[in-house]
Structure formats: C-alpha cells, structure tokens
C-alpha cells in the first residue's frame, strides 16, 4: 500500500462560497457557526458525526471520522464569498426563511459581519435573477482576474493558510461541452473573446480558484468544472475538483432504492419523479434552460445502477421522467413524489410511492460542510483533479469521459470510507464479500 503524506491542517481555512446570500449557503454557514459554539448539532454531516472502522479481526477499532482523519476543525473555518445581491449572511438567511429567526440569532453578529463580494454574473446564464452587486468587465478574462484578486485579498485580510471555493449559487442555463472546452489553451483563448456565450460565470470562479491554488466544489449541475480544459488546469495547479449537484433529497432516495431493485433482480418499467418547490432555486429552475441542466443531472442516476444492457428483460425499457414545478407557498420545504412501477415473478406489476416532504437546504448544508473539509484534506494529501471518492455527495459525480460513474449510495459510501482508510495508512475493506 502506498503511503499518502498529509500536510497538517494548521492555520485558518478560508471558505469562499459562491452564492453567499442564498438558502443553502446561509443555512450551511449559520449551522456551522452555531455548531462550533456548541449551540446546534451538525446533523447529516459525515465528517462530524460518522464513525470509521479500521483494521481487521482482533485489531479492528473505530472512531469518529473527525478524530481519525486529519481534517480542519470547525473553529479554523473563516467564511466569505460572492453574491449578486449585497445581503449579509444574516439578511440572506432571514430572506430564505429556512431557519427560524431564533436560530439565526444564535450567531447574529457573526452572520451580519459576513458580507458578499461583488459577483461575476451574466443574465444570459440565469435569466430569472436581476442582481445589483455585480463586477464590471469586458471579457471573462477581466472578470476572472478580479475574482483572483478577491481570493488573494480575502486570504490576506483573514490570515488564511488555505482557501476552498464552493459553488452554492443558482443553476446556470444548460451548456453543452464544445470545442473551446476541450483543452486549456483553447479555453484560455476563449476567455479573451468578447463573445461570452461559451464560458459561463461559474467557469470563471472555478478557473480563478484553481489559479489561486484553491480546490473547487460544484454544488450545482452546470458544466462549470466538468470538462477537459478544467481537468487539465486542476492537474497543472495541483487542485482537487469535484461536483456536480449536491445529492440531497429525491435523488439520494433514488440511489438507495434502485440498487435494492437491482440486488433483488426486480424489474422496473417506469419511474416518475415530481417536485414542488417555492424558493429562489425553484424560481430559477422555472426557466426551461436552467431546468434542462437540472433535468440532465437528475435523469442520469439510474442507468449505471441498473445496467440495462446486461439485464434487458428487467431494465431495457424504463420510462424515467423528472419534473420540478415552482410553487411559492412551499418555499424551501420541497415536496417530492416518486411513483415507481416495478415488476416481479412472472412479470406481475407492483407500485411503490415515495412522498418525501423534505427541507432542501437542511439536507444540503451538511454536504457543503463535508465537501469543504474533505477537499481541503485532499489538497493537503496532494490529490489533484477529479475526486471520485466524493461521488457520495453528488447527483452527477464527475468522471473522465471513458469512465462510468458510480451512483449507488452504498458503493459510494464504500469508496469514500476506503479512501479515508488509505489516507490514514489503513488497509481498505472488501465490501463485496
Ligand atoms: N438545496 C438542495 O437540496 C440542493 C441540492 C442540489 C443542488 N442544489 C443547488 O444549489 C444551488 C443553491 O441552491 P439554493 O436553494 O441556495 O438557491 P438560492 O437561490 O437560495 O441561492 C443561490 C444564490 O446564488 C446567487 N447567485 C446567482 N448567480 C450568482 C453568481 N454568478 N455569482 C454569485 N452568486 C450568484 C443568488 O443571488 C442566490 O443568493 C442551486 O444551484 C441548487 O440547484 C441545491
């Protein structure tokens, strides 16, 4: 087994959140600030609550991941970021109405002091929002230079040793990978082009982050950092990257249920998933171009689990449909319904109904915290490029063009735990026997 040498998690870790005033970001930041004061529990966070078993037989032992693995502690985190509105984390949280005022007030002063820097934004990519807190720049290159300066300034002002950049901003319009995304040279040339249709603002953040040596996490489904030019940049700058799209509610359930059908060799003829959602994310996704980005992400999950080419009788003809409807009265408390048509012995049909009344940002916040801590760990371990072991956290885990992504939550959990074992010099577990 190769030994991984891990740099210690000394000093402050800057966490720069894109979409700082949004629902996920403010829920994540306020929850983390409250947890580190002992005023709230970080429920849903693997890094803070889950145990890791290591060793075998008489040598088996276990401990909390945060005690076994050299992660940065919550006390070391310093928050900042960007938004297209100037609202502080406090005001953003009050607007989002995910957390109750009494919970926001647990850390009111700190939350008021965290204010966004001006954003890199283009309404072509998010048509439903009219931001006011926006950088000026003629080309994507100009804007990226400004983002790089922001990162350097934040790091200096807050005396941070390291920085991680995480996208928790709105979902951008669907963009196919094109020629300019194929390699870094073409991509950099395109950044100087006054025609900005091929480079989304999220790509500027990702580029700026890596050029400043910061890992980049994409919590939304857009192309952002998932194409060869960015993989090349990650390699060149020794930066870990990961995405896409936090796997929080409906898709998490899907990647639990589909492996169960597959394990039991039960057939599937249809899966209809619908959602009502009333927050700002729902409003953005009401635009067909942004919805298309989300739809592709949500639809991608079951094929690699069910292996239809191997089991055509069971999964060769699955009708899979995903809908999201903007319904303001529900705000962040999304309701998701799944109707699943399965079949069993001699082809007899059965149905399963799942009705998940979830709270979107309550589910996504711990994922954001874990991703920040684990990508910082990856950076300190010298692990660059796509972090497949973090697939656990994403609806559309990033992978190289010739690889098949792993979607089953249980396989992802096994990959995740084995990587942590490897990092601390322990043998992997064989989960197949
Ligand atoms: N909540 C979940 O369970 C979940 C799951 C998966 C993915 N996501 C994704 O996470 C993202 C955030 O979701 P949310 O519910 O917090 O949305 P939100 O609308 O509450 O917050 C998004 C924030 O991003 C800001 N923003 C938009 N474009 C920006 C830009 N170019 N630069 C800086 N800021 C920008 C907006 O002003 C807003 O404050 C969305 O893309 C959503 O699809 C959420």
Coordinates of C-alpha atoms and ligand atoms in Angstrom, one line a residue:
X1 CA 0.0 0.0 0.0
X2 CA 1.3 3.4 -1.0
X3 CA 1.7 5.8 1.9
X4 CA 0.0 9.2 1.5
X5 CA 1.7 12.0 3.2
X6 CA -0.7 14.5 4.6
X7 CA 0.2 18.1 5.3
X8 CA -1.2 19.1 8.7
X9 CA -4.4 21.2 8.9
X10 CA -2.6 24.1 10.5
X11 CA -4.0 27.6 10.5
X12 CA -7.2 29.1 9.2
X13 CA -9.1 27.7 6.3
X14 CA -11.0 30.2 4.2
X15 CA -14.3 29.0 2.8
X16 CA -15.4 31.2 -0.1
X17 CA -19.0 30.4 -1.1
X18 CA -20.4 31.5 -4.4
X19 CA -24.0 32.4 -3.8
X20 CA -23.2 33.5 -0.3
X21 CA -26.6 35.0 0.5
X22 CA -28.6 32.1 -0.8
X23 CA -30.6 29.4 1.1
X24 CA -28.0 26.6 1.1
X25 CA -25.1 28.9 1.8
X26 CA -26.7 30.8 4.7
X27 CA -28.0 27.5 6.2
X28 CA -24.6 25.9 5.9
X29 CA -22.7 28.9 7.4
X30 CA -25.1 29.7 10.3
X31 CA -25.3 26.0 11.2
X32 CA -21.6 25.7 11.2
X33 CA -21.1 28.8 13.3
X34 CA -23.7 27.5 15.8
X35 CA -22.2 24.0 15.9
X36 CA -18.8 25.3 16.7
X37 CA -20.2 27.2 19.6
X38 CA -21.9 24.0 20.8
X39 CA -25.4 25.6 20.1
X40 CA -26.6 23.2 17.4
X41 CA -25.8 19.7 16.2
X42 CA -24.3 19.2 12.7
X43 CA -26.8 16.5 11.8
X44 CA -26.3 15.0 8.4
X45 CA -22.5 15.6 8.4
X46 CA -20.4 12.5 8.0
X47 CA -17.3 14.4 8.9
X48 CA -18.7 15.4 12.3
X49 CA -20.9 12.5 13.3
X50 CA -20.0 9.3 11.5
X51 CA -17.6 6.6 12.8
X52 CA -15.0 4.9 10.7
X53 CA -13.9 1.3 11.3
X54 CA -10.3 0.4 10.5
X55 CA -8.2 -2.8 10.9
X56 CA -9.4 -6.4 10.9
X57 CA -10.2 -9.2 13.4
X58 CA -8.7 -8.5 16.8
X59 CA -7.2 -5.3 15.5
X60 CA -10.4 -3.8 14.5
X61 CA -11.2 -0.4 16.1
X62 CA -13.3 2.6 15.3
X63 CA -13.5 6.3 16.0
X64 CA -15.3 9.4 14.7
X65 CA -14.0 10.4 11.3
X66 CA -13.1 13.9 12.6
X67 CA -10.9 12.2 15.2
X68 CA -9.3 9.6 13.0
X69 CA -8.7 11.7 9.9
X70 CA -6.7 15.0 10.0
X71 CA -9.5 17.3 9.0
X72 CA -9.6 21.1 9.7
X73 CA -11.8 21.7 12.7
X74 CA -14.9 23.9 12.6
X75 CA -13.0 26.5 14.7
X76 CA -10.5 27.0 11.9
X77 CA -13.1 28.0 9.2
X78 CA -13.4 31.6 8.1
X79 CA -16.3 32.4 5.7
X80 CA -16.7 34.7 2.8
X81 CA -17.8 34.7 -0.8
X82 CA -19.7 36.4 -3.5
X83 CA -23.4 37.1 -4.4
X84 CA -25.3 39.2 -6.9
X85 CA -27.2 40.8 -4.0
X86 CA -25.3 42.6 -1.2
X87 CA -27.2 40.9 1.6
X88 CA -25.1 39.7 4.6
X89 CA -25.4 36.0 5.6
X90 CA -27.8 37.2 8.3
X91 CA -30.1 39.1 5.9
X92 CA -29.9 36.2 3.3
X93 CA -30.9 33.7 5.9
X94 CA -33.8 35.9 7.0
X95 CA -34.9 36.2 3.4
X96 CA -34.5 32.5 2.7
X97 CA -36.7 31.5 5.7
X98 CA -35.1 28.1 6.0
X99 CA -34.0 28.7 9.6
X100 CA -36.2 30.3 12.2
X101 CA -35.2 33.8 13.5
X102 CA -34.3 32.3 16.9
X103 CA -31.8 30.0 15.3
X104 CA -30.3 32.7 13.1
X105 CA -29.9 34.9 16.2
X106 CA -27.7 32.3 17.8
X107 CA -24.9 33.7 15.7
X108 CA -26.4 37.1 14.6
X109 CA -23.3 39.2 15.0
X110 CA -21.0 36.8 13.1
X111 CA -23.6 36.3 10.4
X112 CA -24.1 40.1 9.9
X113 CA -20.4 40.5 9.5
X114 CA -20.1 38.1 6.6
X115 CA -20.9 40.1 3.5
X116 CA -20.5 39.1 -0.1
X117 CA -18.0 40.5 -2.6
X118 CA -19.4 41.6 -5.9
X119 CA -20.3 38.7 -8.2
X120 CA -19.3 37.6 -11.7
X121 CA -22.7 37.3 -13.3
X122 CA -24.3 37.2 -16.7
X123 CA -28.1 37.2 -17.0
X124 CA -27.8 35.0 -20.2
X125 CA -27.0 32.1 -17.9
X126 CA -29.5 32.9 -15.1
X127 CA -32.5 34.7 -16.7
X128 CA -34.8 34.8 -13.6
X129 CA -32.5 36.9 -11.4
X130 CA -31.7 40.6 -11.6
X131 CA -28.6 41.2 -9.5
X132 CA -27.3 44.5 -8.4
X133 CA -24.0 43.6 -6.8
X134 CA -22.0 42.8 -9.9
X135 CA -18.5 43.2 -11.2
X136 CA -17.8 45.1 -14.5
X137 CA -15.6 43.6 -17.1
X138 CA -15.4 43.4 -20.8
X139 CA -14.2 39.8 -21.1
X140 CA -14.3 36.7 -19.0
X141 CA -10.6 37.1 -18.5
X142 CA -11.1 40.6 -16.9
X143 CA -13.7 39.2 -14.5
X144 CA -11.6 36.2 -13.6
X145 CA -8.6 38.5 -12.8
X146 CA -10.9 40.4 -10.4
X147 CA -12.1 37.1 -8.8
X148 CA -8.4 36.1 -8.3
X149 CA -7.7 39.4 -6.7
X150 CA -10.7 38.9 -4.3
X151 CA -9.3 35.5 -3.3
X152 CA -5.9 36.9 -2.5
X153 CA -7.3 39.8 -0.6
X154 CA -9.6 37.6 1.4
X155 CA -6.8 35.3 2.3
X156 CA -4.5 38.2 3.4
X157 CA -7.2 40.0 5.3
X158 CA -8.2 36.9 7.2
X159 CA -4.8 35.4 7.6
X160 CA -5.8 32.1 6.0
X161 CA -3.3 29.4 5.3
X162 CA -5.6 27.8 2.6
X163 CA -8.8 28.5 0.8
X164 CA -11.6 26.3 -0.7
X165 CA -14.1 27.7 -3.1
X166 CA -17.6 26.1 -3.2
X167 CA -20.4 26.9 -5.7
X168 CA -23.8 27.1 -3.9
X169 CA -25.2 29.7 -6.4
X170 CA -28.1 29.3 -8.7
X171 CA -28.2 26.7 -11.5
X172 CA -27.0 28.2 -14.8
X173 CA -28.6 27.5 -18.2
X174 CA -27.7 24.3 -20.0
X175 CA -24.4 24.4 -21.9
X176 CA -23.0 21.5 -24.0
X177 CA -19.3 20.9 -23.9
X178 CA -17.9 22.5 -27.0
X179 CA -14.6 22.8 -28.8
X180 CA -13.4 25.6 -26.5
X181 CA -13.8 23.3 -23.5
X182 CA -11.6 20.6 -25.0
X183 CA -8.2 21.9 -23.8
X184 CA -6.8 24.6 -21.6
X185 CA -5.2 26.5 -24.4
X186 CA -8.4 26.9 -26.3
X187 CA -10.3 27.7 -23.1
X188 CA -7.9 30.5 -22.1
X189 CA -8.0 32.0 -25.6
X190 CA -11.8 32.0 -25.4
X191 CA -11.7 33.9 -22.1
X192 CA -10.4 36.9 -24.1
X193 CA -13.3 36.7 -26.6
X194 CA -15.9 39.4 -26.3
X195 CA -18.5 36.8 -27.3
X196 CA -19.2 35.3 -23.9
X197 CA -21.7 32.5 -24.8
X198 CA -19.3 29.6 -24.3
X199 CA -17.9 30.5 -20.9
X200 CA -20.4 30.6 -18.0
X201 CA -19.6 32.8 -15.0
X202 CA -19.3 29.6 -12.8
X203 CA -16.3 28.7 -15.0
X204 CA -14.6 32.0 -14.1
X205 CA -14.9 31.2 -10.4
X206 CA -13.5 27.7 -10.9
X207 CA -10.6 29.0 -13.0
X208 CA -9.9 31.8 -10.5
X209 CA -10.0 29.3 -7.6
X210 CA -7.5 26.9 -9.1
X211 CA -5.2 29.6 -10.3
X212 CA -5.0 30.7 -6.7
X213 CA -4.4 27.1 -5.6
X214 CA -7.8 26.5 -4.1
X215 CA -9.9 23.3 -4.6
X216 CA -13.3 23.9 -6.3
X217 CA -16.5 22.2 -5.5
X218 CA -19.6 22.5 -7.8
X219 CA -22.8 22.0 -5.8
X220 CA -25.0 22.8 -8.9
X221 CA -25.5 20.7 -12.0
X222 CA -23.9 23.1 -14.6
X223 CA -20.8 22.2 -16.7
X224 CA -18.6 24.6 -14.6
X225 CA -15.5 22.5 -13.9
X226 CA -16.5 19.2 -15.6
X227 CA -14.7 19.3 -18.9
X228 CA -11.1 18.5 -20.1
X229 CA -9.8 22.1 -20.0
X230 CA -10.6 22.3 -16.3
X231 CA -9.2 18.9 -15.6
X232 CA -6.0 20.0 -17.2
X233 CA -6.0 23.1 -15.1
X234 CA -6.6 21.1 -11.9
X235 CA -3.6 18.9 -12.8
X236 CA -1.4 21.8 -13.6
X237 CA -2.3 23.7 -10.4
X238 CA -2.4 20.5 -8.1
X239 CA -6.0 21.3 -7.2
X240 CA -8.8 18.8 -6.2
X241 CA -12.1 19.4 -8.0
X242 CA -15.5 17.8 -7.6
X243 CA -19.2 18.0 -8.5
X244 CA -21.9 18.1 -9.7
X245 CA -25.1 18.9 -7.9
X246 CA -25.5 18.1 -4.2
X247 CA -27.3 14.7 -3.8
X248 CA -29.7 15.7 -1.1
X249 CA -33.3 14.5 -1.3
X250 CA -35.1 12.8 -4.1
X251 CA -32.0 11.6 -5.9
X252 CA -30.5 10.3 -2.7
X253 CA -33.6 8.2 -2.2
X254 CA -33.4 7.1 -5.8
X255 CA -29.8 5.9 -5.4
X256 CA -30.9 3.9 -2.4
X257 CA -33.9 2.2 -4.0
X258 CA -32.5 1.4 -7.4
X259 CA -29.7 -0.7 -6.0
X260 CA -32.3 -2.6 -3.9
X261 CA -34.3 -3.5 -7.1
X262 CA -31.1 -4.5 -8.9
X263 CA -29.8 -6.6 -5.9
X264 CA -33.2 -8.5 -5.8
X265 CA -33.5 -8.7 -9.6
X266 CA -36.8 -7.0 -9.6
X267 CA -37.8 -5.3 -12.9
X268 CA -38.5 -1.7 -13.4
X269 CA -40.8 -0.3 -16.1
X270 CA -41.3 3.4 -15.0
X271 CA -40.1 6.0 -12.5
X272 CA -42.0 9.3 -12.4
X273 CA -40.4 11.9 -10.1
X274 CA -42.1 15.2 -9.5
X275 CA -41.4 18.1 -7.1
X276 CA -43.0 21.3 -5.9
X277 CA -40.5 23.9 -4.7
X278 CA -41.1 27.6 -3.8
X279 CA -37.7 29.1 -3.0
X280 CA -35.4 31.2 -5.2
X281 CA -33.8 28.0 -6.6
X282 CA -37.3 26.9 -7.7
X283 CA -37.9 30.2 -9.4
X284 CA -34.6 29.9 -11.3
X285 CA -35.4 26.3 -12.3
X286 CA -38.7 27.5 -13.6
X287 CA -36.7 28.8 -16.6
X288 CA -36.5 25.9 -19.1
X289 CA -32.8 26.5 -19.8
X290 CA -31.9 26.1 -16.1
X291 CA -34.3 23.2 -15.7
X292 CA -32.7 21.4 -18.6
X293 CA -29.3 21.5 -16.6
X294 CA -31.1 20.0 -13.5
X295 CA -33.1 17.5 -15.5
X296 CA -30.0 16.0 -17.2
X297 CA -28.4 15.7 -13.7
X298 CA -31.5 14.1 -12.1
X299 CA -32.1 11.7 -15.0
X300 CA -28.5 10.4 -15.2
X301 CA -28.5 8.3 -12.0
X302 CA -30.3 5.0 -12.6
X303 CA -28.7 3.7 -15.8
X304 CA -25.3 2.8 -14.3
X305 CA -27.0 1.2 -11.3
X306 CA -29.5 -1.0 -13.3
X307 CA -27.2 -2.0 -16.1
X308 CA -29.9 -2.2 -18.8
X309 CA -27.6 -3.6 -21.4
X310 CA -26.8 -6.6 -19.1
X311 CA -30.4 -7.1 -17.9
X312 CA -32.6 -6.1 -20.9
X313 CA -35.6 -8.1 -19.6
X314 CA -35.6 -6.2 -16.3
X315 CA -34.4 -2.7 -17.2
X316 CA -34.3 -2.5 -21.0
X317 CA -37.4 -0.3 -21.3
X318 CA -37.6 2.0 -18.3
X319 CA -39.7 5.2 -18.7
X320 CA -37.9 7.8 -16.5
X321 CA -39.4 11.3 -16.1
X322 CA -38.4 14.1 -13.7
X323 CA -40.5 17.3 -13.2
X324 CA -39.9 20.3 -11.0
X325 CA -42.7 22.9 -10.5
X326 CA -42.2 26.3 -8.9
X327 CA -44.8 26.6 -6.2
X328 CA -44.1 29.7 -4.0
X329 CA -46.2 28.7 -0.9
X330 CA -43.9 25.9 -0.1
X331 CA -40.7 28.0 0.0
X332 CA -37.7 25.8 0.8
X333 CA -39.9 22.9 2.1
X334 CA -39.9 21.0 -1.1
X335 CA -42.3 18.1 -1.6
X336 CA -41.2 15.3 -3.8
X337 CA -43.3 12.4 -5.1
X338 CA -42.0 9.3 -6.8
X339 CA -44.2 6.8 -8.5
X340 CA -42.2 3.7 -9.2
X341 CA -43.6 0.8 -11.4
X342 CA -41.7 -2.4 -10.7
X343 CA -42.4 -6.0 -11.7
X344 CA -41.6 -9.3 -10.1
X345 CA -42.1 -13.1 -10.5
X346 CA -43.6 -13.9 -13.9
X347 CA -43.8 -10.2 -14.7
X348 CA -46.5 -9.3 -12.2
X349 CA -46.6 -5.4 -11.7
X350 CA -46.3 -3.6 -8.4
X351 CA -46.0 0.0 -7.4
X352 CA -44.1 2.0 -4.8
X353 CA -44.9 5.5 -3.8
X354 CA -42.5 7.8 -2.1
X355 CA -43.6 11.1 -0.7
X356 CA -40.6 13.0 0.7
X357 CA -41.5 16.2 2.5
X358 CA -38.0 17.5 2.8
X359 CA -36.3 20.7 3.6
X360 CA -33.9 21.3 0.7
X361 CA -31.3 23.4 2.4
X362 CA -31.4 21.5 5.7
X363 CA -30.3 18.4 3.6
X364 CA -27.7 20.3 1.5
X365 CA -26.0 22.2 4.3
X366 CA -24.1 19.3 5.9
X367 CA -23.0 18.1 2.4
X368 CA -21.4 21.6 1.8
X369 CA -19.6 21.4 5.1
X370 CA -18.2 17.9 4.5
X371 CA -17.2 18.8 0.9
X372 CA -15.2 21.8 2.2
X373 CA -13.4 19.7 4.8
X374 CA -12.7 16.7 2.5
X375 CA -11.5 18.7 -0.5
X376 CA -9.2 20.6 1.8
X377 CA -7.9 17.3 3.1
X378 CA -7.4 16.1 -0.5
X379 CA -5.4 19.2 -1.3
X380 CA -3.2 18.6 1.8
X381 CA -2.7 15.0 0.6
X382 CA -1.6 16.1 -2.9
X383 CA -4.7 14.6 -4.5
X384 CA -5.4 16.6 -7.6
X385 CA -8.1 16.5 -10.3
X386 CA -11.5 14.8 -10.0
X387 CA -12.1 13.4 -6.5
X388 CA -14.1 10.3 -7.4
X389 CA -14.2 9.2 -3.8
X390 CA -16.5 12.2 -3.1
X391 CA -19.1 10.9 -5.5
X392 CA -21.2 10.1 -2.4
X393 CA -22.2 13.8 -2.3
X394 CA -23.3 14.3 -5.8
X395 CA -26.2 13.6 -8.2
X396 CA -23.9 13.6 -11.2
X397 CA -20.5 12.6 -9.9
X398 CA -17.7 13.9 -12.2
X399 CA -15.7 11.3 -14.0
X400 CA -13.4 11.1 -17.0
X401 CA -15.0 10.6 -20.4
X402 CA -14.1 6.9 -20.6
X403 CA -15.3 6.1 -17.1
X404 CA -18.7 5.0 -15.8
X405 CA -19.8 7.0 -12.7
X406 CA -20.8 5.1 -9.5
X407 CA -24.3 6.2 -8.4
X408 CA -25.4 3.6 -5.8
X409 CA -25.2 5.3 -2.4
X410 CA -23.8 2.2 -0.8
X411 CA -21.0 1.7 -3.3
X412 CA -20.2 5.4 -3.0
X413 CA -20.1 5.1 0.8
X414 CA -17.7 2.2 0.5
X415 CA -15.4 4.2 -1.9
X416 CA -15.5 7.1 0.5
X417 CA -14.6 5.1 3.5
X418 CA -11.8 3.2 1.8
X419 CA -10.2 6.4 0.6
X420 CA -10.2 7.8 4.2
X421 CA -8.6 4.5 5.3
X422 CA -6.0 4.9 2.6
X423 CA -5.3 8.4 3.7
X424 CA -4.6 7.4 7.3
X425 CA -2.5 4.4 6.2
X426 CA -5.0 1.6 6.9
X427 CA -6.0 -1.3 4.6
X428 CA -9.1 -0.9 2.5
X429 CA -12.2 -3.1 3.3
X430 CA -13.5 -5.5 0.8
X431 CA -17.3 -4.8 0.9
X432 CA -18.1 -7.4 -1.7
X433 CA -17.5 -10.5 0.5
Ligands
LIG1 N1 -30.9 22.6 -1.7 C1 -30.7 21.4 -2.2 O1 -31.1 20.4 -1.8 C2 -29.8 21.4 -3.4 C3 -29.5 20.2 -3.9 C4 -28.7 20.1 -5.1 C5 -28.3 21.3 -5.7 N2 -28.7 22.5 -5.2 C6 -28.2 23.7 -5.9 O2 -27.6 24.5 -5.0 C7 -27.7 25.8 -5.6 C8 -28.2 26.8 -4.5 O3 -29.5 26.5 -4.1 P1 -30.3 27.5 -3.1 O4 -31.5 26.8 -2.8 O5 -29.4 28.0 -2.1 O6 -30.6 28.7 -4.1 P2 -30.8 30.3 -3.8 O7 -31.4 30.8 -5.0 O8 -31.4 30.5 -2.5 O9 -29.3 30.8 -3.7 C9 -28.5 31.0 -4.8 C10 -27.7 32.3 -4.6 O10 -26.8 32.4 -5.7 C11 -26.7 33.8 -6.0 N3 -26.1 33.8 -7.4 C12 -26.7 33.5 -8.6 N4 -25.7 33.7 -9.5 C13 -24.6 34.1 -8.9 C14 -23.3 34.3 -9.4 N5 -23.0 34.3 -10.7 N6 -22.3 34.7 -8.5 C15 -22.6 34.8 -7.2 N7 -23.8 34.5 -6.7 C16 -24.8 34.2 -7.6 C17 -28.2 34.2 -5.9 O11 -28.2 35.6 -5.8 C18 -28.6 33.5 -4.6 O12 -28.3 34.3 -3.5 C19 -28.6 25.8 -6.7 O13 -27.9 25.7 -7.9 C20 -29.3 24.5 -6.5 O14 -29.9 23.9 -7.7 C21 -29.4 22.6 -4.1

